[in-house]
Coordinates of C-alpha atoms in Angstrom, one line a residue:
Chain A
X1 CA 0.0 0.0 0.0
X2 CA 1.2 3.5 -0.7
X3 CA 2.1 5.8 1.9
X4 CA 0.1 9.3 2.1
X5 CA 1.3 12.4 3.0
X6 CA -2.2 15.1 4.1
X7 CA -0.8 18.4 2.3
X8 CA -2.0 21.6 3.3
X9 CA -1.2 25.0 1.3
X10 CA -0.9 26.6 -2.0
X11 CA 1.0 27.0 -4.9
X12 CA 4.1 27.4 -5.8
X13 CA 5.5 26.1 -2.7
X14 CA 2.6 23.1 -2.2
X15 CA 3.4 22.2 -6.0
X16 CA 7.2 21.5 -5.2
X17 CA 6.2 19.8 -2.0
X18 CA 3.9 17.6 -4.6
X19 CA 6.5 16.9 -7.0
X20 CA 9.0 15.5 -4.3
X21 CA 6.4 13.6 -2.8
X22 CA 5.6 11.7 -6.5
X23 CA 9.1 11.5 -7.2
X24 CA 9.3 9.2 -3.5
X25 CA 6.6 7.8 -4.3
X26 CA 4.2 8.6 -2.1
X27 CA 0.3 9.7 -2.3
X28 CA -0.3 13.3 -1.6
X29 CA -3.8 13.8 -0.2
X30 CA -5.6 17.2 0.8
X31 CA -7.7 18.6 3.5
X32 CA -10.8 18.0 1.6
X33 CA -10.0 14.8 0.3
X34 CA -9.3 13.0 3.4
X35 CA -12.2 11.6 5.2
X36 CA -12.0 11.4 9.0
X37 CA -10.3 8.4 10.2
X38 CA -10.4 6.3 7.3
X39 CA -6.6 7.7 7.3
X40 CA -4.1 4.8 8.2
X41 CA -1.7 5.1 5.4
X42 CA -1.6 8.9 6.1
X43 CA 2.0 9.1 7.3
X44 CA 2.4 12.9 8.1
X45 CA 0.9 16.2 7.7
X46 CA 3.1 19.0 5.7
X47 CA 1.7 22.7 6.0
X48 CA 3.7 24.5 3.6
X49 CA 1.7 27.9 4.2
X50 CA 3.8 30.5 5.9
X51 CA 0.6 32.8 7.2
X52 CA -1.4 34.3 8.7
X53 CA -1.1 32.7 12.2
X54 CA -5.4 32.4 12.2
X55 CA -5.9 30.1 9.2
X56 CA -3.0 28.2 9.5
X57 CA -4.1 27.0 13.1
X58 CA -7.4 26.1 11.8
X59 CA -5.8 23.9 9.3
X60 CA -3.7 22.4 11.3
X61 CA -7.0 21.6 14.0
X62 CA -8.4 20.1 11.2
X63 CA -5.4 18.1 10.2
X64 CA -4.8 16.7 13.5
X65 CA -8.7 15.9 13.9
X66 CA -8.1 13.8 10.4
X67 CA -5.3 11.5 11.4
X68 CA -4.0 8.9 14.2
X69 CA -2.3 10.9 17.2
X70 CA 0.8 9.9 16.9
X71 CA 0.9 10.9 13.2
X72 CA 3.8 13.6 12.9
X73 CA 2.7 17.0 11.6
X74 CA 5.1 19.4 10.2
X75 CA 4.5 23.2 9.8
X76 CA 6.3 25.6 7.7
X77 CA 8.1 28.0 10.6
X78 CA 9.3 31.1 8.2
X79 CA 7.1 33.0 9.8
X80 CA 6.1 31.3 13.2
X81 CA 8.3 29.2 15.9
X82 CA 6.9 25.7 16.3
X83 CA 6.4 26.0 20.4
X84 CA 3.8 28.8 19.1
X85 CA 1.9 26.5 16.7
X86 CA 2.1 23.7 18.5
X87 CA 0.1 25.2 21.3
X88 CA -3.0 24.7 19.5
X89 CA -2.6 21.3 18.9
X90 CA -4.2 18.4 21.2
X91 CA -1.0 16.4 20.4
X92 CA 1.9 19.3 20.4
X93 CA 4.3 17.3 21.2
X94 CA 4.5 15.5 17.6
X95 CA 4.6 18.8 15.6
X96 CA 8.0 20.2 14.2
X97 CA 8.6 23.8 12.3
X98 CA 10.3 23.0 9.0
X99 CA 11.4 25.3 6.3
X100 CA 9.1 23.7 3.1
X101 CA 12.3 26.1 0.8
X102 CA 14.3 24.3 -2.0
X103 CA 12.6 21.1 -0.9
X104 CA 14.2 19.4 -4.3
X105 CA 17.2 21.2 -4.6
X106 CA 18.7 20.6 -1.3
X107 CA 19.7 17.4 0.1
X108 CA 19.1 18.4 4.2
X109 CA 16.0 19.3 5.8
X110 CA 15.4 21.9 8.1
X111 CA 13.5 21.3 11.2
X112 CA 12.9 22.5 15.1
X113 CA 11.5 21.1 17.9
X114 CA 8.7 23.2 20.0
X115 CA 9.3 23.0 23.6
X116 CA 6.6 20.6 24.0
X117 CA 7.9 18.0 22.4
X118 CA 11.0 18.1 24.4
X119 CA 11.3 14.7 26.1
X120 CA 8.7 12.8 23.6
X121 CA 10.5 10.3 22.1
X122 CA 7.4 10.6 19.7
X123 CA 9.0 13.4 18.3
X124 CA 11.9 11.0 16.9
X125 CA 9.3 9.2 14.3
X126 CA 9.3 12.9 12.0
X127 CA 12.8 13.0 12.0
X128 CA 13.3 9.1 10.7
X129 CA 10.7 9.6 8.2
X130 CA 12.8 12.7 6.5
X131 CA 15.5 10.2 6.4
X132 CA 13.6 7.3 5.1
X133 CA 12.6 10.0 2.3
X134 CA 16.8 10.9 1.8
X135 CA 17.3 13.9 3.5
X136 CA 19.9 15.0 6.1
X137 CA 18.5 16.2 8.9
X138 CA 19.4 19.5 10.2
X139 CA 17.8 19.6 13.5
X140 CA 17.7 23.4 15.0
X141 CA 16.6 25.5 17.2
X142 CA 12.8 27.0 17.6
X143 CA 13.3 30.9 16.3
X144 CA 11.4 31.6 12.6
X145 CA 13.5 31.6 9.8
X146 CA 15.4 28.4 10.4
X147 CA 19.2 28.9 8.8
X148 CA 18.3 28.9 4.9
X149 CA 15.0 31.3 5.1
X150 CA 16.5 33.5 7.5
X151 CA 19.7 34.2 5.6
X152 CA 18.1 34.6 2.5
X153 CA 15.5 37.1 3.0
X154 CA 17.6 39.3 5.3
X155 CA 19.7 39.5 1.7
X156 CA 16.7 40.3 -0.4
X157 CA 15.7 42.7 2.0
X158 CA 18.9 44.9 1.9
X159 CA 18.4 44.5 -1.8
X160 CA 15.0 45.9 -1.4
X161 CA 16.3 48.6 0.3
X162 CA 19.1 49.4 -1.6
X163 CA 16.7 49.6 -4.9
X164 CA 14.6 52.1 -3.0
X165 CA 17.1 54.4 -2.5
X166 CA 18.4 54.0 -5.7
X167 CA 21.6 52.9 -5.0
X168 CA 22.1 50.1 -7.8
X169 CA 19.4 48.9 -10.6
X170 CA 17.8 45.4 -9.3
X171 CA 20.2 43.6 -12.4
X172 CA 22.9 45.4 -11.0
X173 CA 22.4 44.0 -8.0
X174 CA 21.8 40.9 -9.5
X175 CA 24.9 40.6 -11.6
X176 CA 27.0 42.4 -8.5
X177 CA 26.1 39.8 -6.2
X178 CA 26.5 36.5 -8.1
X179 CA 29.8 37.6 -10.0
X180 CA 31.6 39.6 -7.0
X181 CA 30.4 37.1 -4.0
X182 CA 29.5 33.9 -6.3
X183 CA 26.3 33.6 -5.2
X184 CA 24.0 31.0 -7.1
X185 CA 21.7 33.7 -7.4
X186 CA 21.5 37.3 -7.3
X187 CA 18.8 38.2 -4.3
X188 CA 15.8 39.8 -6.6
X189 CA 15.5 37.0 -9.0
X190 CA 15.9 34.8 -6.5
X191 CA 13.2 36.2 -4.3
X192 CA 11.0 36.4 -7.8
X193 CA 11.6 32.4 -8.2
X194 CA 10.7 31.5 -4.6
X195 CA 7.9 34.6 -3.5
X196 CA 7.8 37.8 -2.3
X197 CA 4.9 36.5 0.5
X198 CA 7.6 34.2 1.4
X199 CA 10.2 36.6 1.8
X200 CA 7.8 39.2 3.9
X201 CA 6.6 36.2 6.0
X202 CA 10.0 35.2 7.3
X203 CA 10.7 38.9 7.9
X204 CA 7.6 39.9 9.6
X205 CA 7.9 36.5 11.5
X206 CA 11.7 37.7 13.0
X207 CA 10.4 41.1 13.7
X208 CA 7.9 39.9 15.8
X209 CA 9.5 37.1 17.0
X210 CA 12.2 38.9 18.4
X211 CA 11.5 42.0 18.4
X212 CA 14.4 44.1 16.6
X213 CA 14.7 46.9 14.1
X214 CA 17.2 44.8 12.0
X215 CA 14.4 42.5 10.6
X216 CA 12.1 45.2 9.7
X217 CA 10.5 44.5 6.2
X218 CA 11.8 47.2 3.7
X219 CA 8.1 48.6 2.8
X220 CA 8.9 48.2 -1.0
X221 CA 8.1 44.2 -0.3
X222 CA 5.2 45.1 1.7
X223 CA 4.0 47.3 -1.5
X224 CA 5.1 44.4 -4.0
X225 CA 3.0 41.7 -2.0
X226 CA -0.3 44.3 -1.4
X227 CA -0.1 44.5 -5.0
X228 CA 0.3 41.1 -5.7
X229 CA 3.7 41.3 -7.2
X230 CA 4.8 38.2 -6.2
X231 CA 7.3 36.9 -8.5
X232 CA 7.4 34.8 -11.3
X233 CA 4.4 32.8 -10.9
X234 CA 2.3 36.5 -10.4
X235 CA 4.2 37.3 -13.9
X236 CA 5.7 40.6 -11.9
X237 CA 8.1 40.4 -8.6
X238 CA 11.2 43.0 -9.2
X239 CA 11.2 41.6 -12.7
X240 CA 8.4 41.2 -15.6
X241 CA 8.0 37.5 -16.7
X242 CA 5.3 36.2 -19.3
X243 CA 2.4 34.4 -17.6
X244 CA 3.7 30.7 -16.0
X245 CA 1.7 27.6 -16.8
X246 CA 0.9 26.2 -13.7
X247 CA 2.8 23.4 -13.0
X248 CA 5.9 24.2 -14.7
X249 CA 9.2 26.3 -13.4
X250 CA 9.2 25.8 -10.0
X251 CA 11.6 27.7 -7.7
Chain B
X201 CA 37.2 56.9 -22.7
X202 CA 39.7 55.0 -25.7
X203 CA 41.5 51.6 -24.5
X204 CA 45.0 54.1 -24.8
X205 CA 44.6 55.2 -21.4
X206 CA 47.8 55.8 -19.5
X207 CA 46.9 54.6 -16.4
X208 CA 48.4 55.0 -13.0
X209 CA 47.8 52.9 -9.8
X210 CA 48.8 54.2 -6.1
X211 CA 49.7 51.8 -3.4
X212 CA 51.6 48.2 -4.7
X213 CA 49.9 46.3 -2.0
X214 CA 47.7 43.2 -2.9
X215 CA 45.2 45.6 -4.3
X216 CA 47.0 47.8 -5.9
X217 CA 49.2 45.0 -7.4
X218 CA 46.3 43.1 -8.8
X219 CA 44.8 46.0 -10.3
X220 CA 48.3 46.5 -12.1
X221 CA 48.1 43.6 -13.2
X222 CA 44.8 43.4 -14.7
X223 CA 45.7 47.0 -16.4
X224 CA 49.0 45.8 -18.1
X225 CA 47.4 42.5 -18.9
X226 CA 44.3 43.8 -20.9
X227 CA 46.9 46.1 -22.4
X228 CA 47.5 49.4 -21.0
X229 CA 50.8 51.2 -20.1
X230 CA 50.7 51.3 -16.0
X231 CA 52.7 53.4 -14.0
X232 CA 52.9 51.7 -10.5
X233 CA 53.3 54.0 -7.6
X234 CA 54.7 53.7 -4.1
X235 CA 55.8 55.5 -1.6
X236 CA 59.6 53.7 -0.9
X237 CA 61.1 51.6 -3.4
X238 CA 60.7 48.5 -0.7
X239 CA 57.0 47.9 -0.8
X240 CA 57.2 48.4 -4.9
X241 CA 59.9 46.5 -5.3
X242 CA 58.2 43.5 -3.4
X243 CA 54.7 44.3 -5.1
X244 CA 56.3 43.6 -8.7
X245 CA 58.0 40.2 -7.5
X246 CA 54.3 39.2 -6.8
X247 CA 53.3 40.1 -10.0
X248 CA 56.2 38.5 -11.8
X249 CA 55.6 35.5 -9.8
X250 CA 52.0 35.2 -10.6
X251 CA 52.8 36.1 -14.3
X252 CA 55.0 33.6 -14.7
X253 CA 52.8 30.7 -12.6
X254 CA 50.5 31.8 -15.4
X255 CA 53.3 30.9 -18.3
X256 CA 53.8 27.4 -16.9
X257 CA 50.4 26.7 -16.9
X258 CA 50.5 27.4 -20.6
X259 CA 47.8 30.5 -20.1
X260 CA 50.3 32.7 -20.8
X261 CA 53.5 32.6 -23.7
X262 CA 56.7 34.1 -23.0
X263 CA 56.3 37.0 -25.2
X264 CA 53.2 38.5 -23.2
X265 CA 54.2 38.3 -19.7
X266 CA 57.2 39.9 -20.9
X267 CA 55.2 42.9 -22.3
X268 CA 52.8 42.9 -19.5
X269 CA 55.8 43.6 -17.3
X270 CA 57.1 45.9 -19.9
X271 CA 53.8 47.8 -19.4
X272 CA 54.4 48.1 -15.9
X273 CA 56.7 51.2 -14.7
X274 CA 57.2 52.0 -10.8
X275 CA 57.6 55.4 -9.5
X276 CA 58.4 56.6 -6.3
X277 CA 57.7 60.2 -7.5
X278 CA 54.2 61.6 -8.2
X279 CA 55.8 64.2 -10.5
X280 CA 56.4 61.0 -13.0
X281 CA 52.4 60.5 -13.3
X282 CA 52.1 64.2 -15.1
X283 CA 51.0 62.6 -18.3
X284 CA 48.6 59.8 -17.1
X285 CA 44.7 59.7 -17.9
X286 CA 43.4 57.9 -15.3
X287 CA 44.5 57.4 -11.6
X288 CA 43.1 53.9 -9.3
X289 CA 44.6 54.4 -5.5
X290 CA 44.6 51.4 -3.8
X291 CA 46.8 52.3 -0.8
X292 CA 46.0 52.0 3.7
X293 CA 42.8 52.4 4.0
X294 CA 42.7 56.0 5.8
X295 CA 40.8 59.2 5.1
X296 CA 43.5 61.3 5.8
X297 CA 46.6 59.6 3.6
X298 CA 44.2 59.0 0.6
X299 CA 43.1 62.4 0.8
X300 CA 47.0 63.7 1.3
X301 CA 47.7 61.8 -1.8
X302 CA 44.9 62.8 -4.0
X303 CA 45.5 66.4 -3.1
X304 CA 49.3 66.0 -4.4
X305 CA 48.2 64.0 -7.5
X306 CA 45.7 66.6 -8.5
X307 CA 48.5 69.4 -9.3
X308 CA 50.4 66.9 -11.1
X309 CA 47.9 65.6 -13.6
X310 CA 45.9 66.7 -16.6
X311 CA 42.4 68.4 -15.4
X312 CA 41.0 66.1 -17.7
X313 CA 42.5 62.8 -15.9
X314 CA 39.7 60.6 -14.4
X315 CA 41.0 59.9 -10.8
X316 CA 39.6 56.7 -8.9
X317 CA 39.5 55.1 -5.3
X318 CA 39.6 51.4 -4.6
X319 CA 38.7 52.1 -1.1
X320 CA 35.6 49.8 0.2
X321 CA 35.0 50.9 3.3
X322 CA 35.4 54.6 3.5
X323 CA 33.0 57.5 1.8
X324 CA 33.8 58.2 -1.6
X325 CA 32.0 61.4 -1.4
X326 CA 34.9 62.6 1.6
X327 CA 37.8 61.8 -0.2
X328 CA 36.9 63.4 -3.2
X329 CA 36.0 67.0 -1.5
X330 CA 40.0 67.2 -1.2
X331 CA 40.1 68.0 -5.1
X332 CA 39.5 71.4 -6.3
X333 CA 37.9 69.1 -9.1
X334 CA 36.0 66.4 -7.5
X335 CA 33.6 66.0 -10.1
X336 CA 36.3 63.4 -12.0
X337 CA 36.5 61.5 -9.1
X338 CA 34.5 58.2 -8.8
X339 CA 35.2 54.6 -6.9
X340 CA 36.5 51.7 -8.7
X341 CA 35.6 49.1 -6.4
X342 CA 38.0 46.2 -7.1
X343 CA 37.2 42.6 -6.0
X344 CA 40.2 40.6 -4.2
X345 CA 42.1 38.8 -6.6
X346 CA 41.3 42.1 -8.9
X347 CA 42.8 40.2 -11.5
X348 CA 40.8 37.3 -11.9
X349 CA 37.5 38.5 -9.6
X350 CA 35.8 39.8 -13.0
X351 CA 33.0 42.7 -10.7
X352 CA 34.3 46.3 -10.4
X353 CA 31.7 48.8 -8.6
X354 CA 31.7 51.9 -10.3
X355 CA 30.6 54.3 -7.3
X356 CA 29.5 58.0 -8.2
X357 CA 30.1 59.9 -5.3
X358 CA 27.8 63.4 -4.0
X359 CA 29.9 65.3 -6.1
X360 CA 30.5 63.0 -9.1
X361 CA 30.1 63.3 -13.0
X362 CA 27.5 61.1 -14.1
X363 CA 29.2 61.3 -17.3
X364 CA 32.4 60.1 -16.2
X365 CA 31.3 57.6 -14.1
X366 CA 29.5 56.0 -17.0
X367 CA 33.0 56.2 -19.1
X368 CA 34.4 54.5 -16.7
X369 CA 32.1 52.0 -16.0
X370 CA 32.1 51.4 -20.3
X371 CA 36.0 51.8 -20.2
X372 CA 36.2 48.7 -17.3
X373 CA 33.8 46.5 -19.4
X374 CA 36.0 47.0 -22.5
X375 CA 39.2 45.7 -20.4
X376 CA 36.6 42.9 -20.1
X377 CA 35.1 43.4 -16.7
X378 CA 31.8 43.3 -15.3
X379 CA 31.1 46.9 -13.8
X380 CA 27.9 48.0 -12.3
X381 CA 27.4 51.3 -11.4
X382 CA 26.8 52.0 -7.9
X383 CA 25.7 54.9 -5.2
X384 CA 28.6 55.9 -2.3
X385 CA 26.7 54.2 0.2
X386 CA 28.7 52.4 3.0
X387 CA 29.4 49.3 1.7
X388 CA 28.6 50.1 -2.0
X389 CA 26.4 47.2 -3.4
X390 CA 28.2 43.7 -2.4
X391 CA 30.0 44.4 0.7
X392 CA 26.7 45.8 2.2
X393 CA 24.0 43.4 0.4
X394 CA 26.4 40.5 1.8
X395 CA 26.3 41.6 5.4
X396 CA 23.4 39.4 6.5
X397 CA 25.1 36.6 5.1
X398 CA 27.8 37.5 7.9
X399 CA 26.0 39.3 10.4
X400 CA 22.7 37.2 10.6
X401 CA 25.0 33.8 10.7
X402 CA 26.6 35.1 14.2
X403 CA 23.1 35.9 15.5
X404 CA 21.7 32.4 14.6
X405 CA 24.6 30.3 16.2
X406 CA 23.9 32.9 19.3
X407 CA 20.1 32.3 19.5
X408 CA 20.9 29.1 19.8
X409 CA 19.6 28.0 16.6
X410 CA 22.0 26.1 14.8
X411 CA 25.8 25.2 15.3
X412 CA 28.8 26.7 12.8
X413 CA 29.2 23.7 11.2
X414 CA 25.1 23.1 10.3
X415 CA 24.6 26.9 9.1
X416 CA 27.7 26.5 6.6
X417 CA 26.4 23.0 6.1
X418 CA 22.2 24.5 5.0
X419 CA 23.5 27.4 3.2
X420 CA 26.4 25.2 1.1
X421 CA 23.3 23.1 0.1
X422 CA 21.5 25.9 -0.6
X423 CA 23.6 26.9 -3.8
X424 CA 26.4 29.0 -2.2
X425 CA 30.0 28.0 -2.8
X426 CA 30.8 27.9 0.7
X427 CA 29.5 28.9 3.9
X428 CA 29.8 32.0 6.0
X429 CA 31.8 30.6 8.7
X430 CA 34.5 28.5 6.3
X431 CA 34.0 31.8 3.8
X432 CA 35.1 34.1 6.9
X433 CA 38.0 32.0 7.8
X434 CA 39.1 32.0 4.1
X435 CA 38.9 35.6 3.9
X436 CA 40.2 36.7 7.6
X437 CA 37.7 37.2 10.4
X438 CA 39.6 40.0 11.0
X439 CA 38.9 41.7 7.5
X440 CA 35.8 40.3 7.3
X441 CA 35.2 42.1 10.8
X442 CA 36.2 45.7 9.8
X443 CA 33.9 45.5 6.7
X444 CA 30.8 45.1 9.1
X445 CA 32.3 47.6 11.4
X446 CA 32.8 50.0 8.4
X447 CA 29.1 49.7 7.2
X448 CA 27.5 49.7 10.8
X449 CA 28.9 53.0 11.7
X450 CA 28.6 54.1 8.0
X451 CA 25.0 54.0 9.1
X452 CA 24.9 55.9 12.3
X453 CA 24.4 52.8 14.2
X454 CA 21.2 51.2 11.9
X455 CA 20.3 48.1 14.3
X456 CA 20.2 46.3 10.6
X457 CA 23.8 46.4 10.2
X458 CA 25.0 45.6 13.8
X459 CA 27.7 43.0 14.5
X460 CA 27.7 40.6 17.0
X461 CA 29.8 40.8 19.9
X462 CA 31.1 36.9 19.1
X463 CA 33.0 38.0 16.0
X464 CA 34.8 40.6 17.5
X465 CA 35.7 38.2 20.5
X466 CA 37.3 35.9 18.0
X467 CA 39.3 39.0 16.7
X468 CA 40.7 40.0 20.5
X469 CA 41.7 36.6 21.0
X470 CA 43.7 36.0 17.2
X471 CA 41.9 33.4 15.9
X472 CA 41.6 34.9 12.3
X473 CA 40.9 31.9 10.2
X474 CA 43.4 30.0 8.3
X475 CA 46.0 32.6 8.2
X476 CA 46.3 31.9 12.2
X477 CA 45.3 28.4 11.9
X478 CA 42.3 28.9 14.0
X479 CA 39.5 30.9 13.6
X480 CA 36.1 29.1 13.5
X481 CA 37.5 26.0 12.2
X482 CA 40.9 24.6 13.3
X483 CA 43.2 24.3 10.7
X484 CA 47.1 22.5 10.7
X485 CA 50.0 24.9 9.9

């Protein structure tokens, strides 16, 4: 029988998430197509949505109703610690914060344990099933942002601020960052491939989280994501791309 | 401006040397400048020695590191530079002795000369108000090796010729560079876009978040060639150090840009990286 996987969130990120689950062979099943404990090949629940805090706690209610108790559940933390999510949950102590990012790309996974779940050797069975699936696990501690996500959009946020004061143009920047640091990308087209939302969640999440002017968003992304500039898949981020079929060009 | 420039570089330090280097190479006449005949002297063995490292690996004949070399003339005396058309200083990285220098090379050369800083860390803008003429004065932001690292920053400071920073920006990518014109904000473009990659990595092994060895780990499988920790340790933690320094108090103090008490422990105590054989890695001598 084929394992399952109950996936909640949206594309692009929930289409990657997809594609690594068919590649391992394994079932990907939705909220709504998961009826309540009829569930015993679900496996674990991945929440790839970053925000807001409201929804994804209902979704992750609802998740927990649908499957066996000991069933890990692992939440996207860009934007959230785990300890905070998993206080909602009747079973907190089998939820971990992951960062759902470069899911394909990368061969080690991200993940933190909420302070519930220290001492639960329950806890253990998410971690095993990452390496079962071939990634090296990178377990960390609970603050939003992870390593990767963290990193990252703290670059594409001094981008974003440099562009608004017109210190460089965004292929400038671009060019200037992968040919004088080597850097696989430069930090604009790299925040177009993965999300602009993204990149605002993880900052908003560290600003809140801990409270201190250096994470402050650059209000050019706030502008970008109110008007739904999102990136490639919006067909606008910093850059203009023709309209993406779904499906196809993932980050 | 045409590929004839007579070009003139300040300071025969690593910098300075490199940019000599890449000058001669693509093919113009380079007057090398410094202050004693020691630190020049020294400076053109490293080029020679990197020249002909380049000859035995067959990416260079005979003939043209012998004409690169040609190309190269050291001074000691400003008053040889008279007939340049374009001056790159790369020497200690102080206000006061760049602006010293610029303010002696200014009654020696043509009013029409371009004159360029390879500083990284200090304003642009400051230096150049030393010049009765600071509109021809612009950054040339080399990248260390400068002869192989192909990114120059072209950086137009308060007081500088758009004009003439775009020359120069076209001149650099006709010598076969990459330039990209910049604002004289501390840091420029790389050196302050990079920060976080520096800064943020400190602050995450301090939360508590992840060890050294698992950030460089993540952000090495993320797509960058190495890691912040390793990179630091490559570059001097030291160095590496003075950059975020530089661009923190650049920015009166922006909380975005502070640097974390760790790094600068590492500093007090010597453990620079590789070049001390312990920095955040341990290395053997």
């Amino acid at each position: 029988m084929m394992n399952e996987v109950l996936l909640i969130g949206e594309a692009p990120l929930a289409e990657e998430v997809h594609q690594f689950f068919r590649n391992k062979k394994v079932k990907v099943r939705t909220l709504s197509e998961v009826p309540p404990y009829e569930n015993g090949r679900v496996v674990a629940v991945m929440d790839v949505t970053a925000g807001p805090l409201e929804s994804k706690i209902t979704d992750l209610q609802m998740a927990e109703r649908l499957v066996a108790s000991e069933v890990p559940i692992f939440t996207s933390t860009l934007a959230y610690c785990a300890t905070r999510l998993a206080a909602n949950l009747e079973h907190p102590e089998r939820l971990s914060g992951f960062s759902p990012l470069l899911l394909q790309e990368s061969g080690v996974l991200e993940i933190s344990q909420p302070l519930q779940a220290e001492d639960a050797p329950v806890w253990e069975k998410g971690v095993h099933l990452w390496e079962s699936w071939g990634k090296r696990v990178e377990i960390l501690g609970d603050e939003p942002g992870l390593v990767f996500p963290r990193t990252w959009a703290l670059m594409v946020n001094e981008a974003a601020w440099l562009l608004t004061e017109r210190g460089a143009e965004s292929r400038d920047i671009d060019r200037a960052m992968k040919q004088g640091t080597r850097h696989p990308f430069g930090p604009l087209e790299w925040a177009d491939r993965i999300g602009i939302d993204q990149v605002l969640w993880i900052l908003k999440g560290l600003f809140e989280e801990l409270g201190e002017d250096r994470y402050r968003p650059a209000p050019l992304l706030r502008r970008m994501v109110y008007a739904n500039r999102l990136g490639r898949r919006a067909g606008r981020g910093f850059y203009q791309y023709e309209k993406m079929e779904v499906g196809k060009g993932h980050a | 401006m045409k590929a004839g420039q007579i070009c003139a570089v300040l300071g025969a330090g690593t910098m300075g040397g490199g940019i000599a280097q890449f000058l001669a190479t693509a093919g113009c006449e380079t007057f090398l400048y410094d202050i004693d005949e020691e630190p020049l002297v020294k400076g053109l063995e490293s080029i020679r020695a990197r020249l002909l490292r380049l000859e035995e690996k067959k990416k260079l004949s005979r003939e043209a590191r012998e004409s690169v070399i040609a190309r190269i003339h050291p001074v000691t005396d400003l008053s040889s530079l008279s007939h340049v058309t374009c001056v790159i200083e790369a020497v200690v990285e102080r206000l006061e002795v760049k602006r010293e220098l610029f303010a002696g090379v200014e009654k020696v050369v043509d009013d029409q000369a371009w004159l360029a800083t390879n500083t990284s860390s200090l304003s642009v803008t400051e230096i150049a108000t030393v010049l009765h003429r600071p509109e021809r004065m612009m950054g040339l932001h080399f990248f260390n090796p400068a002869m192989i690292m192909p990114l120059v920053e072209v950086v137009s400071g308060e007081r500088t010729d758009e004009k003439v920073a775009k020359q120069a920006a076209e001149w650099m990518s006709n010598l076969g560079k990459e330039a990209v014109m910049v604002k004289d904000t501390p840091g420029f473009l790389v050196n302050r876009v990079a920060r976080p990659f520096h800064n943020e990595a400190y602050r995450i092994v301090g939360d508590g978040v992840a060890e050294k060895s698992q950030v460089d780990r993540i952000l090495r499988e993320a797509g960058f060639p190495m890691g912040p920790f390793e990179l630091q340790d490559l570059i001097g933690i030291d160095i590496n150090y003075a950059a975020s320094v530089a661009v923190y108090e650049g920015n009166f103090q922006d909380p975005r840009f502070r640097p974390h008490p760790a790094q600068r422990k590492l500093v007090e105590s010597g453990a620079l990286g590789r070049k001390s054989g312990r920095g955040h890695y341990t290395y053997d001598e």
